[in-house]
Amino acid sequence: SYVIASWAAHKSTVVFDPQGGNNYGVTRVTATYDAAMPTEGVQAPQRQGYTFGGYYSKANGQGTQYYTANMTSARTWIIDERLLDPQVTEVTLYAKWIPLTYTVTLDSQGGTGGSTSVTATYGQKLPSGETAPTKPGYEFRGYYGIKNDEWEEYQGHDIYYGGKEYYD
């Protein structure tokens, strides 16, 4: 006579940390060892100015990727080293965010020369080192968010009534 072993795959509670984004799907799933990550009820989080790049075992897109950007399983679940601590009952996966980039046209408003465009990254300062245009008989005052020529001198200082200044 003999005895047959019975095995059950380990299950782990996995929590989603959207890292500044908004999570509209489930906030946790139960992952089974050596099985694809569960996808029922999961949704990619959203964050203004960023593209979602998946969920990872460490912040900032570091560690092991478990979910793709469209929230499909990127790999099977493995026993996370954090679960080896008996005090730990769940594991967190962290959203990776990729800032959007934009081409910004620098309209010289009749000036010549200088930089004509820059690549801007959402949430970061505009690149430095750009060259200013020139216009005979005029002093370059900078690049602004809206077209407006309303300057006034007040107590020895130039005041501009236009949009946000991006380059001086």
Tab-separated table of C-alpha atoms in Angstrom:
chain	number	residue	atom	x	y	z
A	1	SER	CA	0.000	0.000	0.000
A	2	TYR	CA	1.167	3.584	-0.592
A	3	VAL	CA	0.078	7.177	0.082
A	4	ILE	CA	-0.342	9.779	-2.663
A	5	ALA	CA	0.852	13.370	-2.114
A	6	SER	CA	-1.611	16.191	-2.645
A	7	TRP	CA	-0.380	19.617	-3.711
A	8	ALA	CA	-2.125	22.990	-3.804
A	9	ALA	CA	-0.488	25.993	-5.439
A	10	HIS	CA	0.235	28.871	-3.042
A	11	LYS	CA	-2.078	31.863	-3.396
A	12	SER	CA	-1.046	35.444	-2.629
A	13	THR	CA	-3.002	38.656	-2.194
A	14	VAL	CA	-1.584	41.260	-4.567
A	15	VAL	CA	-2.436	44.955	-4.058
A	16	PHE	CA	-2.166	47.597	-6.811
A	17	ASP	CA	-0.477	50.905	-5.940
A	18	PRO	CA	-1.268	53.339	-8.778
A	19	GLN	CA	1.598	55.682	-7.716
A	20	GLY	CA	-0.305	58.955	-8.161
A	21	GLY	CA	-2.724	57.634	-10.758
A	22	ASN	CA	-6.421	56.824	-10.425
A	23	ASN	CA	-7.317	53.134	-10.269
A	24	TYR	CA	-10.848	52.464	-11.576
A	25	GLY	CA	-10.678	48.679	-11.457
A	26	VAL	CA	-10.215	46.252	-8.582
A	27	THR	CA	-7.547	47.265	-6.078
A	28	ARG	CA	-6.322	43.734	-5.271
A	29	VAL	CA	-6.301	40.269	-6.802
A	30	THR	CA	-5.474	36.756	-5.674
A	31	ALA	CA	-2.502	35.419	-7.621
A	32	THR	CA	-1.766	31.705	-7.844
A	33	TYR	CA	1.817	30.446	-7.939
A	34	ASP	CA	3.012	29.570	-11.465
A	35	ALA	CA	-0.232	30.815	-13.069
A	36	ALA	CA	-0.890	33.887	-15.213
A	37	MET	CA	-1.843	37.014	-13.283
A	38	PRO	CA	-5.606	37.396	-12.850
A	39	THR	CA	-7.242	39.880	-15.202
A	40	GLU	CA	-10.892	39.829	-14.172
A	41	GLY	CA	-11.973	43.299	-13.039
A	42	VAL	CA	-8.520	44.877	-13.481
A	43	GLN	CA	-8.132	48.149	-15.369
A	44	ALA	CA	-5.139	50.258	-16.250
A	45	PRO	CA	-4.923	53.292	-13.970
A	46	GLN	CA	-4.901	56.768	-15.463
A	47	ARG	CA	-2.781	59.804	-14.697
A	48	GLN	CA	-2.824	63.162	-16.459
A	49	GLY	CA	0.294	63.761	-18.540
A	50	TYR	CA	1.518	60.163	-18.363
A	51	THR	CA	1.178	56.842	-20.146
A	52	PHE	CA	0.753	53.752	-17.979
A	53	GLY	CA	3.591	51.266	-18.450
A	54	GLY	CA	2.396	48.276	-16.418
A	55	TYR	CA	2.642	47.033	-12.824
A	56	TYR	CA	5.996	46.027	-11.318
A	57	SER	CA	7.243	44.498	-8.065
A	58	LYS	CA	9.172	47.699	-7.245
A	59	ALA	CA	8.404	51.390	-7.679
A	60	ASN	CA	9.341	53.386	-10.797
A	61	GLY	CA	9.172	50.434	-13.181
A	62	GLN	CA	11.839	48.483	-11.314
A	63	GLY	CA	11.797	44.816	-10.401
A	64	THR	CA	9.666	42.186	-12.116
A	65	GLN	CA	6.852	43.226	-14.474
A	66	TYR	CA	3.617	41.348	-13.760
A	67	TYR	CA	1.078	43.341	-15.828
A	68	THR	CA	1.483	44.959	-19.238
A	69	ALA	CA	0.239	48.464	-20.035
A	70	ASN	CA	-3.119	47.027	-21.162
A	71	MET	CA	-3.376	44.958	-17.930
A	72	THR	CA	-2.754	41.531	-19.399
A	73	SER	CA	-0.473	39.147	-17.550
A	74	ALA	CA	3.183	39.840	-18.340
A	75	ARG	CA	4.348	36.637	-16.593
A	76	THR	CA	3.261	33.977	-14.141
A	77	TRP	CA	3.168	34.714	-10.425
A	78	ILE	CA	6.199	33.633	-8.437
A	79	ILE	CA	6.609	33.588	-4.690
A	80	ASP	CA	7.680	37.128	-3.944
A	81	GLU	CA	10.606	37.363	-1.527
A	82	ARG	CA	8.526	39.719	0.636
A	83	LEU	CA	6.155	36.812	1.383
A	84	LEU	CA	8.937	34.899	3.113
A	85	ASP	CA	8.392	37.170	6.123
A	86	PRO	CA	5.585	35.549	8.179
A	87	GLN	CA	4.274	39.032	9.066
A	88	VAL	CA	3.588	39.812	5.395
A	89	THR	CA	0.150	38.766	4.147
A	90	GLU	CA	-0.029	40.703	0.889
A	91	VAL	CA	2.345	42.072	-1.739
A	92	THR	CA	2.125	45.419	-3.520
A	93	LEU	CA	2.694	45.953	-7.230
A	94	TYR	CA	3.572	49.481	-8.353
A	95	ALA	CA	2.429	51.390	-11.444
A	96	LYS	CA	5.077	52.566	-13.881
A	97	TRP	CA	4.411	56.002	-15.387
A	98	ILE	CA	6.003	57.319	-18.574
A	99	PRO	CA	5.729	61.111	-18.952
A	100	LEU	CA	4.305	62.335	-22.246
A	101	THR	CA	6.528	64.456	-24.482
A	102	TYR	CA	5.419	67.263	-26.746
A	103	THR	CA	6.996	69.294	-29.530
A	104	VAL	CA	6.566	72.969	-28.633
A	105	THR	CA	6.877	75.459	-31.491
A	106	LEU	CA	8.649	78.717	-30.621
A	107	ASP	CA	6.924	81.387	-32.725
A	108	SER	CA	9.348	84.325	-33.050
A	109	GLN	CA	6.568	86.741	-34.102
A	110	GLY	CA	8.548	88.256	-36.960
A	111	GLY	CA	12.011	87.694	-35.475
A	112	THR	CA	14.700	85.669	-37.215
A	113	GLY	CA	17.101	82.994	-36.080
A	114	GLY	CA	17.032	81.298	-32.737
A	115	SER	CA	15.498	77.987	-31.800
A	116	THR	CA	12.259	77.122	-33.582
A	117	SER	CA	11.025	74.259	-31.393
A	118	VAL	CA	11.805	72.239	-28.256
A	119	THR	CA	10.763	68.855	-26.934
A	120	ALA	CA	8.946	69.280	-23.633
A	121	THR	CA	8.354	66.513	-21.101
A	122	TYR	CA	5.202	66.681	-18.993
A	123	GLY	CA	5.849	67.819	-15.426
A	124	GLN	CA	9.406	68.971	-16.150
A	125	LYS	CA	10.926	72.338	-16.957
A	126	LEU	CA	11.416	73.210	-20.596
A	127	PRO	CA	14.917	72.436	-21.859
A	128	SER	CA	17.528	75.155	-21.399
A	129	GLY	CA	20.194	76.354	-23.814
A	130	GLU	CA	17.792	77.489	-26.522
A	131	THR	CA	18.831	80.528	-28.562
A	132	ALA	CA	16.734	83.685	-28.806
A	133	PRO	CA	15.606	85.208	-32.109
A	134	THR	CA	16.573	88.716	-33.132
A	135	LYS	CA	14.525	91.526	-34.630
A	136	PRO	CA	16.143	94.835	-35.654
A	137	GLY	CA	14.896	97.697	-33.478
A	138	TYR	CA	13.386	95.391	-30.842
A	139	GLU	CA	14.459	93.815	-27.571
A	140	PHE	CA	13.567	90.139	-27.154
A	141	ARG	CA	11.331	89.775	-24.057
A	142	GLY	CA	10.837	85.997	-24.010
A	143	TYR	CA	8.353	83.328	-25.058
A	144	TYR	CA	4.890	83.321	-23.542
A	145	GLY	CA	1.871	81.042	-23.526
A	146	ILE	CA	-0.417	83.471	-25.365
A	147	LYS	CA	0.078	86.161	-27.986
A	148	ASN	CA	-0.109	89.539	-26.303
A	149	ASP	CA	1.961	92.689	-26.626
A	150	GLU	CA	0.808	94.487	-23.477
A	151	TRP	CA	3.935	95.751	-21.691
A	152	GLU	CA	3.979	98.600	-19.246
A	153	GLU	CA	6.687	100.206	-17.189
A	154	TYR	CA	5.756	100.648	-13.533
A	155	GLN	CA	8.152	102.133	-10.959
A	156	GLY	CA	11.161	101.260	-13.103
A	157	HIS	CA	10.068	97.647	-13.802
A	158	ASP	CA	8.645	96.160	-16.981
A	159	ILE	CA	5.243	94.526	-16.396
A	160	TYR	CA	3.825	92.051	-18.930
A	161	TYR	CA	0.085	91.378	-19.058
A	162	GLY	CA	0.194	88.357	-21.316
A	163	GLY	CA	0.269	84.627	-20.625
A	164	LYS	CA	2.703	82.534	-18.646
A	165	GLU	CA	6.373	83.165	-19.379
A	166	TYR	CA	8.178	80.036	-20.587
A	167	TYR	CA	11.506	81.548	-21.691
A	168	ASP	CA	12.963	84.931	-20.800
